Coordinates of C-alpha atoms in Angstrom, one line a residue:
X1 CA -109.5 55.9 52.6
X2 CA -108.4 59.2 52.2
X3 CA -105.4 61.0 54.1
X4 CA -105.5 62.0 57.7
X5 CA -103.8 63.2 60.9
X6 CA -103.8 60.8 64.2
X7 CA -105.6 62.3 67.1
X8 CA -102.7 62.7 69.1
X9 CA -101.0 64.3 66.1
X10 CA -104.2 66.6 65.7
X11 CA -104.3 67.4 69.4
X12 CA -100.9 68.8 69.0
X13 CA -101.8 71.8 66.7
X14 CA -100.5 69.8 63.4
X15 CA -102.3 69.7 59.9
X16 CA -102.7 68.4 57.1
X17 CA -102.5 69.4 53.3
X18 CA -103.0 66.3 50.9
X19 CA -102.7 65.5 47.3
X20 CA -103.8 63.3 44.6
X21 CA -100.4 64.5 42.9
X22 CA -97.7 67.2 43.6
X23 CA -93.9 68.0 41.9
X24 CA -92.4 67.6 45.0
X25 CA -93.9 67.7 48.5
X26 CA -90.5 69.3 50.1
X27 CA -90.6 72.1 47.8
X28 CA -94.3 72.9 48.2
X29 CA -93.6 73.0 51.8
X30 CA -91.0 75.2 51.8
X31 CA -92.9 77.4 49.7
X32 CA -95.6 77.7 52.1
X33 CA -92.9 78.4 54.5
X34 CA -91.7 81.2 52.7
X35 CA -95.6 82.7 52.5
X36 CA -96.0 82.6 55.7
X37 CA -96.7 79.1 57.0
X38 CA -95.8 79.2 60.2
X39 CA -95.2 75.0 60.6
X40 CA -96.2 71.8 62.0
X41 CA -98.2 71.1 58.5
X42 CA -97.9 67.9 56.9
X43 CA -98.0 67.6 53.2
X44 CA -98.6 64.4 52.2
X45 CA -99.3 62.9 48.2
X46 CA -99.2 59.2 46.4
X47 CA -97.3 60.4 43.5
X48 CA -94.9 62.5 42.6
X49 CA -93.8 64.2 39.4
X50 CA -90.6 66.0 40.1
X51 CA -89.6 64.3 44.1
X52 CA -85.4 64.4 44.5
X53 CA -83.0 62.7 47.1
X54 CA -80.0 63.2 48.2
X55 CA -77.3 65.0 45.9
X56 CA -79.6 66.0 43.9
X57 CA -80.7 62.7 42.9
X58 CA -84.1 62.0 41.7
X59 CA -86.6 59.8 44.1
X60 CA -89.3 58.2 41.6
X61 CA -93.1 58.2 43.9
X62 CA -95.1 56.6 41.0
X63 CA -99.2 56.3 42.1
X64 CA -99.6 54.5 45.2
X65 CA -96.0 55.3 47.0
X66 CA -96.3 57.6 49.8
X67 CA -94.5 61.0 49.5
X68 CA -94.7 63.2 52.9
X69 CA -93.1 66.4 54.0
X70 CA -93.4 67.9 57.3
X71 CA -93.1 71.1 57.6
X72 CA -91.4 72.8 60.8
X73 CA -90.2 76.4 61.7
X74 CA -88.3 75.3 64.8
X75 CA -86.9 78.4 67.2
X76 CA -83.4 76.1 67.5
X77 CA -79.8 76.0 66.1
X78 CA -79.9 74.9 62.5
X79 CA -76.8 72.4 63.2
X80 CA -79.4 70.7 65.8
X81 CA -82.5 70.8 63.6
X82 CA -80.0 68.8 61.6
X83 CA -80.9 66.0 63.5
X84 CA -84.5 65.5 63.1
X85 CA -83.8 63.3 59.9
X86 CA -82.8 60.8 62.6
X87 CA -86.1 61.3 64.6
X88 CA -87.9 60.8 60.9
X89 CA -86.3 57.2 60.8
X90 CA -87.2 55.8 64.1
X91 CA -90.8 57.9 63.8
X92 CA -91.4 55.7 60.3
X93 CA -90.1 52.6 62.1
X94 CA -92.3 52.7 64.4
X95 CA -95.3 53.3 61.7
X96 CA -94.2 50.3 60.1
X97 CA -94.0 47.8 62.6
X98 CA -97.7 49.2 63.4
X99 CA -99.3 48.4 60.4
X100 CA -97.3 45.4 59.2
X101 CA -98.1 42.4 60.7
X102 CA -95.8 40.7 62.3
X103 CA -94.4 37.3 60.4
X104 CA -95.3 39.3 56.9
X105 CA -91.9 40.8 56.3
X106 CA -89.0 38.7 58.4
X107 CA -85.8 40.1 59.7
X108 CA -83.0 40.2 57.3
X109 CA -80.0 38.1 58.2
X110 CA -77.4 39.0 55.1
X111 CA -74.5 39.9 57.0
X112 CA -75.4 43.9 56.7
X113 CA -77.4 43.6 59.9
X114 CA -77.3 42.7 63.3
X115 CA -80.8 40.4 63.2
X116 CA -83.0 42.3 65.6
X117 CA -85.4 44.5 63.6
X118 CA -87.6 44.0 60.6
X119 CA -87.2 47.6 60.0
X120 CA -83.6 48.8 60.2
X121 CA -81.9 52.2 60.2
X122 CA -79.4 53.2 57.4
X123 CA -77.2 56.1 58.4
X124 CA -77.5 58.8 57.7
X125 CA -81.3 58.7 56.1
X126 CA -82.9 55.2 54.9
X127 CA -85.2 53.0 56.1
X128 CA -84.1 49.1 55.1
X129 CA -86.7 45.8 54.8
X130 CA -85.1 42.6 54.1
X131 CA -81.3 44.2 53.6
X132 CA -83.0 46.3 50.6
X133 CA -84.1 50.5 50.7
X134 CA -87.8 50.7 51.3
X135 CA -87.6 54.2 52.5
X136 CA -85.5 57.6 52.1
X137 CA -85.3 60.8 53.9
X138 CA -84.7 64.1 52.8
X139 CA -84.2 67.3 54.8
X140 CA -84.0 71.0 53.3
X141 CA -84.0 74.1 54.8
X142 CA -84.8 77.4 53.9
X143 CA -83.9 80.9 55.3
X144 CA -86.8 83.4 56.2
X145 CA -87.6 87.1 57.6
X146 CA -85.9 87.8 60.9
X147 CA -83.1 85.0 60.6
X148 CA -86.0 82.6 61.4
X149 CA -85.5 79.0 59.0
X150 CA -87.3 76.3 58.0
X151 CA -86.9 72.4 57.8
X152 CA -89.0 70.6 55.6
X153 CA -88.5 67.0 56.1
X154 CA -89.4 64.9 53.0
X155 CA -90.4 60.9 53.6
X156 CA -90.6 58.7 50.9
X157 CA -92.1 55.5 51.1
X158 CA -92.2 52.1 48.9
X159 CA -95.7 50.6 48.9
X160 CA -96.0 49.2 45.7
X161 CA -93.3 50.2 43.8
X162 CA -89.5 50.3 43.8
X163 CA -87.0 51.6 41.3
X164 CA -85.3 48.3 39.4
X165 CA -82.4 50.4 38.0
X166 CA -80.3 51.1 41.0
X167 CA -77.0 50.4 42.1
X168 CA -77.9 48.9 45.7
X169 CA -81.4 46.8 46.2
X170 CA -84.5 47.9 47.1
X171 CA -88.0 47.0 47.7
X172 CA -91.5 47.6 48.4
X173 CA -94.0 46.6 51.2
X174 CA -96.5 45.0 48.4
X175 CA -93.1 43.2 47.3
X176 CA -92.6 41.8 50.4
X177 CA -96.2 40.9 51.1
X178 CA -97.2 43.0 52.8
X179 CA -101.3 44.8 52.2
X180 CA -100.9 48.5 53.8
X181 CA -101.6 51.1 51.5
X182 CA -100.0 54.6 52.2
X183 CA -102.9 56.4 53.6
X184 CA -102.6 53.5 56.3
X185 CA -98.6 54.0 56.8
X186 CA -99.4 57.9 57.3
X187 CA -102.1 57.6 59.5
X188 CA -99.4 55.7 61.6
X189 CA -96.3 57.9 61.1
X190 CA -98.2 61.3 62.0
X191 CA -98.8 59.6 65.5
X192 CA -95.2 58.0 65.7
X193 CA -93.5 61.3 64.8
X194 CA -95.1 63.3 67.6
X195 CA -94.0 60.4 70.5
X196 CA -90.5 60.7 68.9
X197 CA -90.5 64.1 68.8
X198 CA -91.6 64.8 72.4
X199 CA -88.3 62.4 73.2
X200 CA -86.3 64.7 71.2
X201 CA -87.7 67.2 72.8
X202 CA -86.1 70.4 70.8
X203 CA -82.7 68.9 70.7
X204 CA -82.6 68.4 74.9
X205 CA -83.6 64.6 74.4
X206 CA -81.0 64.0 71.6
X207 CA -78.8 61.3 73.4
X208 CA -82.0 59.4 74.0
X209 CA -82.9 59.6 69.9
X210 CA -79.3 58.2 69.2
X211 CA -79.7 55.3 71.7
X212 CA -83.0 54.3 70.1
X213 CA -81.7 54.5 66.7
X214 CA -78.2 52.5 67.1
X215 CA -80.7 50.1 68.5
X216 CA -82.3 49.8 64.5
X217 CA -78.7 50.5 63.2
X218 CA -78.1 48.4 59.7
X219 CA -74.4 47.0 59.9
X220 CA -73.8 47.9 63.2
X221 CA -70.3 46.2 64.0
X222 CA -70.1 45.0 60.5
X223 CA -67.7 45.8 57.7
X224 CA -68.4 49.2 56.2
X225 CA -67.4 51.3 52.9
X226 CA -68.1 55.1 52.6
X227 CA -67.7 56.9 49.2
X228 CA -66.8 60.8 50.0
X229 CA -66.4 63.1 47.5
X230 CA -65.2 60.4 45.5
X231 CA -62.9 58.9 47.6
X232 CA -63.6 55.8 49.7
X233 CA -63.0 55.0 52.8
X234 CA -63.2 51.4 54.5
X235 CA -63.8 50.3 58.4
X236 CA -65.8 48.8 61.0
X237 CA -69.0 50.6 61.8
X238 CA -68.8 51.5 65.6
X239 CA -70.9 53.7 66.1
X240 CA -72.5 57.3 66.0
X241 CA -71.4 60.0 68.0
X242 CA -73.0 62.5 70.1
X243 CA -74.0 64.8 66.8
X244 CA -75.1 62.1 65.4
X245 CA -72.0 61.4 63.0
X246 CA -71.1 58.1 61.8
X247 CA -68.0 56.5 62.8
X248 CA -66.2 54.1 62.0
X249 CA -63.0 52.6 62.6
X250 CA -60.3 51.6 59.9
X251 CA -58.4 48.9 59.4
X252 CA -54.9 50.4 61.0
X253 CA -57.1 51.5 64.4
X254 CA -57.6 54.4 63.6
X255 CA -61.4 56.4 64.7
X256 CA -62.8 58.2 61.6
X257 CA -65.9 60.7 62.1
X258 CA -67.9 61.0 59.2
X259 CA -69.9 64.2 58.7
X260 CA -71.5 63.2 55.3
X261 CA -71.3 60.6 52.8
X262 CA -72.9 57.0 50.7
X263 CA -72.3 54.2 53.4
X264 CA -72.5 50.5 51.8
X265 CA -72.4 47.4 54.0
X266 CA -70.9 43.8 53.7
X267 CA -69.9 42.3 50.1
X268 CA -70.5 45.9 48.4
X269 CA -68.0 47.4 51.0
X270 CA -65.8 44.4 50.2
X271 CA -65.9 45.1 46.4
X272 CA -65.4 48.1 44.7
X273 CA -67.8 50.6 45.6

């Protein structure tokens, strides 16, 4: 099966660039940005040679992994566009519970989440299966002609493969049983991103986006640790606020808003971290 755009996503004036193999799918978006591209274009691949995560990090997409990158050159505030990495999570929820079969992956019960979803939301970017990271989300910008930008929103999927080497677990869907391949999972995510994004609704439906995703929250309520520029600080996870910021509440009362930083849950906030 090769790659392609749901209807409704295709009714909606997006398209589609795929690959067999790309360095990175972000940056070859953003470079079409900077040509010209004027957005909605998904750029899609099952392997990557050069993908990166957060801080730099690198994000392994051997053959068979889904990498996708939409591309968008929204009219808005950058500090709002800011928060489509949170309409990405609930948008590749959604795909997932739509092409796993329900009883193939079970909810995770570890402590780290609140039991209600087999697909849970890790502020501020990653998409957890059984406790573990299945998925991770990437935005970068770019500035362009006119003080116009553009947001490339990177997705990176698990489906047969997981890195082994890592300092939190992670998984796969073939590791957890589950058949879908990642032309299946796209398919899937191009028509769940366009519902969420119509609730966003350029930044107006916002409040709504939050309310769905602290309904997938991981840890929710739970014991929380956040490393931040090396420092680490400890709490209950309350909560995230209007902008979409995490908060958390620390162990003398106090409310802590948390712009950016590498949450861990349960036992690993109890340790060290």
């Amino acid at each position: 099966m090769a790659f392609r755009l749901a209807p409704t996503a295709a009714s909606e004036g997006f398209r589609l660039e795929a690959h067999d193999s790309v360095g990175s799918t972000n940056a070859l978006a953003l470079e079409h940005a900077r040509a010209g591209d004027p957005g909605k274009l998904w750029v899609v691949s099952k392997k990557q040679e050069s993908g990166r995560g957060r801080r730099g990090r690198a994000w392994a997409t051997p053959e068979g992994n889904l990498a996708a990158t939409l591309l968008l050159v929204p009219g808005g505030e950058l500090r709002l566009a800011a928060t489509l990495g949170f309409v990405a999570g609930l948008a590749l929820a959604d795909a997932l519970d739509a092409v796993v079969p329900k009883g193939r992956i079970a909810v995770a019960l570890d402590g780290a989440s609140r039991g209600r979803n087999r697909f849970e939301l890790k502020w501020p970017n990653d998409v957890l299966a059984s406790g573990a990271k299945l998925a991770g989300i990437l935005l970068e910008s770019a500035m362009l002609e006119g003080g116009r930008f553009a947001v490339a929103i990177g997705i990176g999927v698990n489906v047969v493969a997981y890195p082994e080497d890592l300092p939190y677990p992670a998984t796969s869907l073939r590791a957890l049983g589950a058949t879908c391949d990642a032309e299946t999972l796209f398919l899937a995510l191009s028509d769940a991103w366009s519902e969420n994004a119509r609730l966003w609704d350029d930044g107006r439906g916002l409040d709504a986006i939050r309310k769905r995703w602290l309904a997938r929250a991981a840890g929710l309520g739970g014991e929380v640790a956040v490393r931040i520029d090396g420092n680490v600080v400890r709490g209950v996870f309350e909560t995230i606020d209007e902008d979409c910021r995490f908060v958390i509440r620390d162990d003398e009362g106090s409310v802590l808003t948390i712009a950016a930083g590498d949450v861990h849950f349960g036992a690993v906030a109890s340790a060290r971290v």
